Amino acid sequence: MTDGARFSTVIGRYHLNEVYCSMHKVLLGIGGNVGDVSSGIETAKTMLCQCIAQLRISHLYETEPHFDKPGSTVASVPNYINAALSGFTHLSPSQLLISIQNIENVLGRTRSIPCAPRTLDIDVLLYNDAIIDTPELTVPHPRMHLRNFVLVPACDIESDWIHPIFGKTLAQLLASCPDALALKPYRR
């Protein structure tokens, strides 16, 4: 019983090797810029352990706000604290999204306008090598390859993960990322 793939122990009605086979590797981005974000990230991590096994977290990074819309300004918007998390889940993509949204809501997230300041935002960046395009969820995250605040933390924990659309590792995407916004390790 040393190799997890060959366990024959039965848990309920399922063999342990069936449980391993039904797990999906996920990469999440997490961040916010309202309130005690680092504590919120730690609380979210604890809550995510209920649905994600072997959860790993990157370092925390402080970043300037990133605006996708022309004419947006950063003058009145506080900096963000961002991180990435990875692990394995038995949840489907839609179930994972619902769990994440529940955690965001418990931690005070309100959805007003896009790019608004927020207590906490959790995004599904990658789900195995799946390509998902539904009204509720797009995976891989459509702009992750354009954002240092996503790629730097993701590379802390999953630099060799291959992006299913671009066929490049996250480290390769980071090396060619056009994002010039400032990013620095977060210190309390």
JSON list of C-alpha atoms in Angstrom, two decimals:
[
{"chain": "A", "resi": 1, "resn": "MET", "atom": "CA", "xyz": [0.00, 0.00, 0.00]},
{"chain": "A", "resi": 2, "resn": "THR", "atom": "CA", "xyz": [2.77, 2.46, -0.81]},
{"chain": "A", "resi": 3, "resn": "ASP", "atom": "CA", "xyz": [1.60, 3.58, -4.22]},
{"chain": "A", "resi": 4, "resn": "GLY", "atom": "CA", "xyz": [-1.61, 5.68, -4.15]},
{"chain": "A", "resi": 5, "resn": "ALA", "atom": "CA", "xyz": [-2.52, 4.59, -7.67]},
{"chain": "A", "resi": 6, "resn": "ARG", "atom": "CA", "xyz": [-2.58, 0.92, -6.61]},
{"chain": "A", "resi": 7, "resn": "PHE", "atom": "CA", "xyz": [-4.52, 1.20, -3.34]},
{"chain": "A", "resi": 8, "resn": "SER", "atom": "CA", "xyz": [-7.36, -1.27, -3.21]},
{"chain": "A", "resi": 9, "resn": "THR", "atom": "CA", "xyz": [-8.81, 0.02, 0.05]},
{"chain": "A", "resi": 10, "resn": "VAL", "atom": "CA", "xyz": [-12.52, 0.70, -0.21]},
{"chain": "A", "resi": 11, "resn": "ILE", "atom": "CA", "xyz": [-13.90, 3.99, 1.11]},
{"chain": "A", "resi": 12, "resn": "GLY", "atom": "CA", "xyz": [-17.66, 3.74, 1.20]},
{"chain": "A", "resi": 13, "resn": "ARG", "atom": "CA", "xyz": [-18.60, 2.44, -2.25]},
{"chain": "A", "resi": 14, "resn": "TYR", "atom": "CA", "xyz": [-15.50, 3.81, -3.99]},
{"chain": "A", "resi": 15, "resn": "HIS", "atom": "CA", "xyz": [-12.06, 2.33, -4.33]},
{"chain": "A", "resi": 16, "resn": "LEU", "atom": "CA", "xyz": [-9.34, 4.78, -3.33]},
{"chain": "A", "resi": 17, "resn": "ASN", "atom": "CA", "xyz": [-7.80, 4.64, -6.80]},
{"chain": "A", "resi": 18, "resn": "GLU", "atom": "CA", "xyz": [-11.16, 5.77, -8.22]},
{"chain": "A", "resi": 19, "resn": "VAL", "atom": "CA", "xyz": [-11.06, 8.74, -5.88]},
{"chain": "A", "resi": 20, "resn": "TYR", "atom": "CA", "xyz": [-7.59, 9.70, -7.14]},
{"chain": "A", "resi": 21, "resn": "CYS", "atom": "CA", "xyz": [-8.71, 9.38, -10.76]},
{"chain": "A", "resi": 22, "resn": "SER", "atom": "CA", "xyz": [-11.68, 11.69, -10.22]},
{"chain": "A", "resi": 23, "resn": "MET", "atom": "CA", "xyz": [-9.58, 14.58, -8.90]},
{"chain": "A", "resi": 24, "resn": "HIS", "atom": "CA", "xyz": [-8.98, 17.62, -11.10]},
{"chain": "A", "resi": 25, "resn": "LYS", "atom": "CA", "xyz": [-5.98, 19.93, -10.88]},
{"chain": "A", "resi": 26, "resn": "VAL", "atom": "CA", "xyz": [-6.96, 23.58, -10.50]},
{"chain": "A", "resi": 27, "resn": "LEU", "atom": "CA", "xyz": [-5.18, 26.92, -10.43]},
{"chain": "A", "resi": 28, "resn": "LEU", "atom": "CA", "xyz": [-6.93, 29.89, -8.84]},
{"chain": "A", "resi": 29, "resn": "GLY", "atom": "CA", "xyz": [-6.08, 33.57, -8.69]},
{"chain": "A", "resi": 30, "resn": "ILE", "atom": "CA", "xyz": [-7.06, 35.46, -5.55]},
{"chain": "A", "resi": 31, "resn": "GLY", "atom": "CA", "xyz": [-6.83, 39.10, -4.57]},
{"chain": "A", "resi": 32, "resn": "GLY", "atom": "CA", "xyz": [-8.49, 42.23, -3.32]},
{"chain": "A", "resi": 33, "resn": "ASN", "atom": "CA", "xyz": [-7.89, 45.84, -2.33]},
{"chain": "A", "resi": 34, "resn": "VAL", "atom": "CA", "xyz": [-10.50, 46.67, 0.33]},
{"chain": "A", "resi": 35, "resn": "GLY", "atom": "CA", "xyz": [-10.02, 45.95, 4.03]},
{"chain": "A", "resi": 36, "resn": "ASP", "atom": "CA", "xyz": [-7.57, 43.42, 5.49]},
{"chain": "A", "resi": 37, "resn": "VAL", "atom": "CA", "xyz": [-6.99, 41.52, 2.26]},
{"chain": "A", "resi": 38, "resn": "SER", "atom": "CA", "xyz": [-4.13, 39.33, 3.51]},
{"chain": "A", "resi": 39, "resn": "SER", "atom": "CA", "xyz": [-6.37, 38.01, 6.32]},
{"chain": "A", "resi": 40, "resn": "GLY", "atom": "CA", "xyz": [-9.17, 37.52, 3.81]},
{"chain": "A", "resi": 41, "resn": "ILE", "atom": "CA", "xyz": [-6.85, 35.49, 1.58]},
{"chain": "A", "resi": 42, "resn": "GLU", "atom": "CA", "xyz": [-5.83, 33.34, 4.56]},
{"chain": "A", "resi": 43, "resn": "THR", "atom": "CA", "xyz": [-9.47, 32.79, 5.53]},
{"chain": "A", "resi": 44, "resn": "ALA", "atom": "CA", "xyz": [-10.39, 31.94, 1.93]},
{"chain": "A", "resi": 45, "resn": "LYS", "atom": "CA", "xyz": [-7.51, 29.47, 1.80]},
{"chain": "A", "resi": 46, "resn": "THR", "atom": "CA", "xyz": [-8.83, 27.74, 4.92]},
{"chain": "A", "resi": 47, "resn": "MET", "atom": "CA", "xyz": [-12.33, 27.61, 3.43]},
{"chain": "A", "resi": 48, "resn": "LEU", "atom": "CA", "xyz": [-11.03, 26.32, 0.08]},
{"chain": "A", "resi": 49, "resn": "CYS", "atom": "CA", "xyz": [-9.45, 23.36, 1.89]},
{"chain": "A", "resi": 50, "resn": "GLN", "atom": "CA", "xyz": [-13.02, 22.01, 2.18]},
{"chain": "A", "resi": 51, "resn": "CYS", "atom": "CA", "xyz": [-13.15, 21.44, -1.60]},
{"chain": "A", "resi": 52, "resn": "ILE", "atom": "CA", "xyz": [-9.50, 21.48, -2.73]},
{"chain": "A", "resi": 53, "resn": "ALA", "atom": "CA", "xyz": [-6.95, 18.93, -1.54]},
{"chain": "A", "resi": 54, "resn": "GLN", "atom": "CA", "xyz": [-3.18, 19.51, -1.33]},
{"chain": "A", "resi": 55, "resn": "LEU", "atom": "CA", "xyz": [-3.81, 23.26, -1.50]},
{"chain": "A", "resi": 56, "resn": "ARG", "atom": "CA", "xyz": [-0.69, 25.33, -2.14]},
{"chain": "A", "resi": 57, "resn": "ILE", "atom": "CA", "xyz": [-0.44, 29.11, -2.05]},
{"chain": "A", "resi": 58, "resn": "SER", "atom": "CA", "xyz": [2.07, 31.45, -3.64]},
{"chain": "A", "resi": 59, "resn": "HIS", "atom": "CA", "xyz": [3.69, 34.42, -2.00]},
{"chain": "A", "resi": 60, "resn": "LEU", "atom": "CA", "xyz": [1.51, 37.50, -1.67]},
{"chain": "A", "resi": 61, "resn": "TYR", "atom": "CA", "xyz": [2.20, 40.38, -4.06]},
{"chain": "A", "resi": 62, "resn": "GLU", "atom": "CA", "xyz": [1.17, 44.01, -3.99]},
{"chain": "A", "resi": 63, "resn": "THR", "atom": "CA", "xyz": [0.18, 45.42, -7.36]},
{"chain": "A", "resi": 64, "resn": "GLU", "atom": "CA", "xyz": [-1.17, 48.60, -8.80]},
{"chain": "A", "resi": 65, "resn": "PRO", "atom": "CA", "xyz": [-4.77, 48.42, -10.06]},
{"chain": "A", "resi": 66, "resn": "HIS", "atom": "CA", "xyz": [-5.07, 47.02, -13.56]},
{"chain": "A", "resi": 67, "resn": "PHE", "atom": "CA", "xyz": [-7.65, 48.66, -15.79]},
{"chain": "A", "resi": 68, "resn": "ASP", "atom": "CA", "xyz": [-8.77, 47.20, -19.08]},
{"chain": "A", "resi": 69, "resn": "LYS", "atom": "CA", "xyz": [-10.94, 50.14, -20.07]},
{"chain": "A", "resi": 70, "resn": "PRO", "atom": "CA", "xyz": [-9.45, 53.29, -21.67]},
{"chain": "A", "resi": 71, "resn": "GLY", "atom": "CA", "xyz": [-9.87, 56.38, -19.55]},
{"chain": "A", "resi": 72, "resn": "SER", "atom": "CA", "xyz": [-9.78, 54.55, -16.21]},
{"chain": "A", "resi": 73, "resn": "THR", "atom": "CA", "xyz": [-7.48, 56.07, -13.63]},
{"chain": "A", "resi": 74, "resn": "VAL", "atom": "CA", "xyz": [-5.62, 54.64, -10.65]},
{"chain": "A", "resi": 75, "resn": "ALA", "atom": "CA", "xyz": [-5.50, 57.83, -8.57]},
{"chain": "A", "resi": 76, "resn": "SER", "atom": "CA", "xyz": [-8.26, 56.90, -6.12]},
{"chain": "A", "resi": 77, "resn": "VAL", "atom": "CA", "xyz": [-8.01, 53.10, -6.18]},
{"chain": "A", "resi": 78, "resn": "PRO", "atom": "CA", "xyz": [-5.86, 51.35, -3.54]},
{"chain": "A", "resi": 79, "resn": "ASN", "atom": "CA", "xyz": [-3.25, 48.79, -4.56]},
{"chain": "A", "resi": 80, "resn": "TYR", "atom": "CA", "xyz": [-4.25, 45.12, -4.72]},
{"chain": "A", "resi": 81, "resn": "ILE", "atom": "CA", "xyz": [-2.81, 42.16, -2.87]},
{"chain": "A", "resi": 82, "resn": "ASN", "atom": "CA", "xyz": [-2.72, 39.08, -5.11]},
{"chain": "A", "resi": 83, "resn": "ALA", "atom": "CA", "xyz": [-1.75, 35.42, -4.84]},
{"chain": "A", "resi": 84, "resn": "ALA", "atom": "CA", "xyz": [-2.34, 32.11, -6.61]},
{"chain": "A", "resi": 85, "resn": "LEU", "atom": "CA", "xyz": [-3.52, 28.78, -5.21]},
{"chain": "A", "resi": 86, "resn": "SER", "atom": "CA", "xyz": [-3.36, 25.30, -6.70]},
{"chain": "A", "resi": 87, "resn": "GLY", "atom": "CA", "xyz": [-4.54, 21.87, -5.70]},
{"chain": "A", "resi": 88, "resn": "PHE", "atom": "CA", "xyz": [-6.89, 19.05, -6.59]},
{"chain": "A", "resi": 89, "resn": "THR", "atom": "CA", "xyz": [-10.68, 18.99, -6.45]},
{"chain": "A", "resi": 90, "resn": "HIS", "atom": "CA", "xyz": [-13.43, 16.48, -7.03]},
{"chain": "A", "resi": 91, "resn": "LEU", "atom": "CA", "xyz": [-15.78, 19.31, -8.04]},
{"chain": "A", "resi": 92, "resn": "SER", "atom": "CA", "xyz": [-16.81, 20.01, -11.61]},
{"chain": "A", "resi": 93, "resn": "PRO", "atom": "CA", "xyz": [-15.91, 23.46, -12.96]},
{"chain": "A", "resi": 94, "resn": "SER", "atom": "CA", "xyz": [-19.42, 24.78, -12.30]},
{"chain": "A", "resi": 95, "resn": "GLN", "atom": "CA", "xyz": [-19.49, 23.31, -8.78]},
{"chain": "A", "resi": 96, "resn": "LEU", "atom": "CA", "xyz": [-16.08, 24.86, -8.08]},
{"chain": "A", "resi": 97, "resn": "LEU", "atom": "CA", "xyz": [-17.31, 28.25, -9.31]},
{"chain": "A", "resi": 98, "resn": "ILE", "atom": "CA", "xyz": [-20.34, 28.06, -7.00]},
{"chain": "A", "resi": 99, "resn": "SER", "atom": "CA", "xyz": [-18.10, 27.16, -4.04]},
{"chain": "A", "resi": 100, "resn": "ILE", "atom": "CA", "xyz": [-15.77, 30.05, -4.83]},
{"chain": "A", "resi": 101, "resn": "GLN", "atom": "CA", "xyz": [-18.63, 32.52, -5.17]},
{"chain": "A", "resi": 102, "resn": "ASN", "atom": "CA", "xyz": [-20.03, 31.34, -1.81]},
{"chain": "A", "resi": 103, "resn": "ILE", "atom": "CA", "xyz": [-16.64, 31.98, -0.18]},
{"chain": "A", "resi": 104, "resn": "GLU", "atom": "CA", "xyz": [-16.43, 35.43, -1.78]},
{"chain": "A", "resi": 105, "resn": "ASN", "atom": "CA", "xyz": [-19.92, 36.26, -0.49]},
{"chain": "A", "resi": 106, "resn": "VAL", "atom": "CA", "xyz": [-19.16, 35.04, 3.04]},
{"chain": "A", "resi": 107, "resn": "LEU", "atom": "CA", "xyz": [-16.05, 37.25, 3.05]},
{"chain": "A", "resi": 108, "resn": "GLY", "atom": "CA", "xyz": [-18.02, 40.35, 2.01]},
{"chain": "A", "resi": 109, "resn": "ARG", "atom": "CA", "xyz": [-17.69, 40.45, -1.78]},
{"chain": "A", "resi": 110, "resn": "THR", "atom": "CA", "xyz": [-20.28, 42.58, -3.52]},
{"chain": "A", "resi": 111, "resn": "ARG", "atom": "CA", "xyz": [-20.57, 42.71, -7.28]},
{"chain": "A", "resi": 112, "resn": "SER", "atom": "CA", "xyz": [-21.30, 46.21, -8.49]},
{"chain": "A", "resi": 113, "resn": "ILE", "atom": "CA", "xyz": [-19.37, 47.30, -11.57]},
{"chain": "A", "resi": 114, "resn": "PRO", "atom": "CA", "xyz": [-16.49, 45.52, -13.33]},
{"chain": "A", "resi": 115, "resn": "CYS", "atom": "CA", "xyz": [-13.02, 46.47, -12.04]},
{"chain": "A", "resi": 116, "resn": "ALA", "atom": "CA", "xyz": [-14.52, 48.00, -8.88]},
{"chain": "A", "resi": 117, "resn": "PRO", "atom": "CA", "xyz": [-12.52, 47.81, -5.63]},
{"chain": "A", "resi": 118, "resn": "ARG", "atom": "CA", "xyz": [-13.29, 44.56, -3.81]},
{"chain": "A", "resi": 119, "resn": "THR", "atom": "CA", "xyz": [-12.69, 42.75, -0.55]},
{"chain": "A", "resi": 120, "resn": "LEU", "atom": "CA", "xyz": [-11.83, 39.51, -2.32]},
{"chain": "A", "resi": 121, "resn": "ASP", "atom": "CA", "xyz": [-11.96, 38.11, -5.85]},
{"chain": "A", "resi": 122, "resn": "ILE", "atom": "CA", "xyz": [-11.22, 34.47, -6.67]},
{"chain": "A", "resi": 123, "resn": "ASP", "atom": "CA", "xyz": [-10.86, 33.40, -10.30]},
{"chain": "A", "resi": 124, "resn": "VAL", "atom": "CA", "xyz": [-10.55, 29.93, -11.81]},
{"chain": "A", "resi": 125, "resn": "LEU", "atom": "CA", "xyz": [-7.47, 30.36, -13.99]},
{"chain": "A", "resi": 126, "resn": "LEU", "atom": "CA", "xyz": [-6.92, 26.76, -15.11]},
{"chain": "A", "resi": 127, "resn": "TYR", "atom": "CA", "xyz": [-8.83, 23.49, -14.62]},
{"chain": "A", "resi": 128, "resn": "ASN", "atom": "CA", "xyz": [-6.75, 20.52, -15.76]},
{"chain": "A", "resi": 129, "resn": "ASP", "atom": "CA", "xyz": [-6.13, 21.26, -19.43]},
{"chain": "A", "resi": 130, "resn": "ALA", "atom": "CA", "xyz": [-9.79, 22.10, -20.04]},
{"chain": "A", "resi": 131, "resn": "ILE", "atom": "CA", "xyz": [-11.03, 24.84, -22.30]},
{"chain": "A", "resi": 132, "resn": "ILE", "atom": "CA", "xyz": [-14.40, 26.06, -21.01]},
{"chain": "A", "resi": 133, "resn": "ASP", "atom": "CA", "xyz": [-16.50, 28.86, -22.51]},
{"chain": "A", "resi": 134, "resn": "THR", "atom": "CA", "xyz": [-19.89, 29.28, -20.89]},
{"chain": "A", "resi": 135, "resn": "PRO", "atom": "CA", "xyz": [-21.78, 32.43, -19.87]},
{"chain": "A", "resi": 136, "resn": "GLU", "atom": "CA", "xyz": [-20.75, 31.77, -16.25]},
{"chain": "A", "resi": 137, "resn": "LEU", "atom": "CA", "xyz": [-17.15, 30.61, -16.65]},
{"chain": "A", "resi": 138, "resn": "THR", "atom": "CA", "xyz": [-14.28, 30.98, -19.10]},
{"chain": "A", "resi": 139, "resn": "VAL", "atom": "CA", "xyz": [-11.21, 28.78, -18.55]},
{"chain": "A", "resi": 140, "resn": "PRO", "atom": "CA", "xyz": [-8.37, 29.40, -19.10]},
{"chain": "A", "resi": 141, "resn": "HIS", "atom": "CA", "xyz": [-8.94, 32.87, -17.75]},
{"chain": "A", "resi": 142, "resn": "PRO", "atom": "CA", "xyz": [-9.03, 34.95, -20.94]},
{"chain": "A", "resi": 143, "resn": "ARG", "atom": "CA", "xyz": [-6.55, 37.63, -19.79]},
{"chain": "A", "resi": 144, "resn": "MET", "atom": "CA", "xyz": [-4.23, 35.68, -17.50]},
{"chain": "A", "resi": 145, "resn": "HIS", "atom": "CA", "xyz": [-1.41, 35.66, -20.08]},
{"chain": "A", "resi": 146, "resn": "LEU", "atom": "CA", "xyz": [-1.50, 39.49, -20.15]},
{"chain": "A", "resi": 147, "resn": "ARG", "atom": "CA", "xyz": [-1.17, 40.09, -16.41]},
{"chain": "A", "resi": 148, "resn": "ASN", "atom": "CA", "xyz": [1.94, 39.90, -14.26]},
{"chain": "A", "resi": 149, "resn": "PHE", "atom": "CA", "xyz": [-0.21, 39.99, -11.11]},
{"chain": "A", "resi": 150, "resn": "VAL", "atom": "CA", "xyz": [-1.62, 36.62, -12.21]},
{"chain": "A", "resi": 151, "resn": "LEU", "atom": "CA", "xyz": [1.46, 35.02, -13.76]},
{"chain": "A", "resi": 152, "resn": "VAL", "atom": "CA", "xyz": [4.08, 35.90, -11.11]},
{"chain": "A", "resi": 153, "resn": "PRO", "atom": "CA", "xyz": [2.18, 34.25, -8.21]},
{"chain": "A", "resi": 154, "resn": "ALA", "atom": "CA", "xyz": [1.10, 31.36, -10.47]},
{"chain": "A", "resi": 155, "resn": "CYS", "atom": "CA", "xyz": [4.74, 30.72, -11.38]},
{"chain": "A", "resi": 156, "resn": "ASP", "atom": "CA", "xyz": [5.63, 30.54, -7.67]},
{"chain": "A", "resi": 157, "resn": "ILE", "atom": "CA", "xyz": [3.69, 27.28, -7.46]},
{"chain": "A", "resi": 158, "resn": "GLU", "atom": "CA", "xyz": [2.95, 26.01, -10.99]},
{"chain": "A", "resi": 159, "resn": "SER", "atom": "CA", "xyz": [5.54, 27.41, -13.41]},
{"chain": "A", "resi": 160, "resn": "ASP", "atom": "CA", "xyz": [5.57, 24.24, -15.55]},
{"chain": "A", "resi": 161, "resn": "TRP", "atom": "CA", "xyz": [1.79, 24.07, -16.07]},
{"chain": "A", "resi": 162, "resn": "ILE", "atom": "CA", "xyz": [1.11, 24.24, -19.81]},
{"chain": "A", "resi": 163, "resn": "HIS", "atom": "CA", "xyz": [-1.56, 26.69, -20.92]},
{"chain": "A", "resi": 164, "resn": "PRO", "atom": "CA", "xyz": [-4.06, 24.62, -22.96]},
{"chain": "A", "resi": 165, "resn": "ILE", "atom": "CA", "xyz": [-4.58, 27.26, -25.66]},
{"chain": "A", "resi": 166, "resn": "PHE", "atom": "CA", "xyz": [-1.08, 28.71, -26.10]},
{"chain": "A", "resi": 167, "resn": "GLY", "atom": "CA", "xyz": [0.83, 25.45, -25.50]},
{"chain": "A", "resi": 168, "resn": "LYS", "atom": "CA", "xyz": [3.40, 27.31, -23.37]},
{"chain": "A", "resi": 169, "resn": "THR", "atom": "CA", "xyz": [4.29, 26.92, -19.72]},
{"chain": "A", "resi": 170, "resn": "LEU", "atom": "CA", "xyz": [3.23, 29.64, -17.32]},
{"chain": "A", "resi": 171, "resn": "ALA", "atom": "CA", "xyz": [6.92, 30.57, -16.98]},
{"chain": "A", "resi": 172, "resn": "GLN", "atom": "CA", "xyz": [7.15, 31.06, -20.75]},
{"chain": "A", "resi": 173, "resn": "LEU", "atom": "CA", "xyz": [4.00, 33.19, -20.72]},
{"chain": "A", "resi": 174, "resn": "LEU", "atom": "CA", "xyz": [5.45, 35.31, -17.91]},
{"chain": "A", "resi": 175, "resn": "ALA", "atom": "CA", "xyz": [8.70, 35.81, -19.85]},
{"chain": "A", "resi": 176, "resn": "SER", "atom": "CA", "xyz": [6.72, 37.26, -22.77]},
{"chain": "A", "resi": 177, "resn": "CYS", "atom": "CA", "xyz": [4.03, 39.08, -20.77]},
{"chain": "A", "resi": 178, "resn": "PRO", "atom": "CA", "xyz": [3.56, 42.69, -21.98]},
{"chain": "A", "resi": 179, "resn": "ASP", "atom": "CA", "xyz": [2.25, 43.91, -18.58]},
{"chain": "A", "resi": 180, "resn": "ALA", "atom": "CA", "xyz": [4.40, 46.75, -17.21]},
{"chain": "A", "resi": 181, "resn": "LEU", "atom": "CA", "xyz": [2.50, 47.45, -13.97]},
{"chain": "A", "resi": 182, "resn": "ALA", "atom": "CA", "xyz": [4.55, 47.47, -10.78]},
{"chain": "A", "resi": 183, "resn": "LEU", "atom": "CA", "xyz": [4.54, 44.27, -8.71]},
{"chain": "A", "resi": 184, "resn": "LYS", "atom": "CA", "xyz": [6.36, 43.73, -5.43]},
{"chain": "A", "resi": 185, "resn": "PRO", "atom": "CA", "xyz": [6.30, 41.20, -2.59]},
{"chain": "A", "resi": 186, "resn": "TYR", "atom": "CA", "xyz": [3.64, 42.15, -0.04]},
{"chain": "A", "resi": 187, "resn": "ARG", "atom": "CA", "xyz": [4.82, 42.97, 3.45]},
{"chain": "A", "resi": 188, "resn": "ARG", "atom": "CA", "xyz": [2.37, 43.56, 6.28]}
]
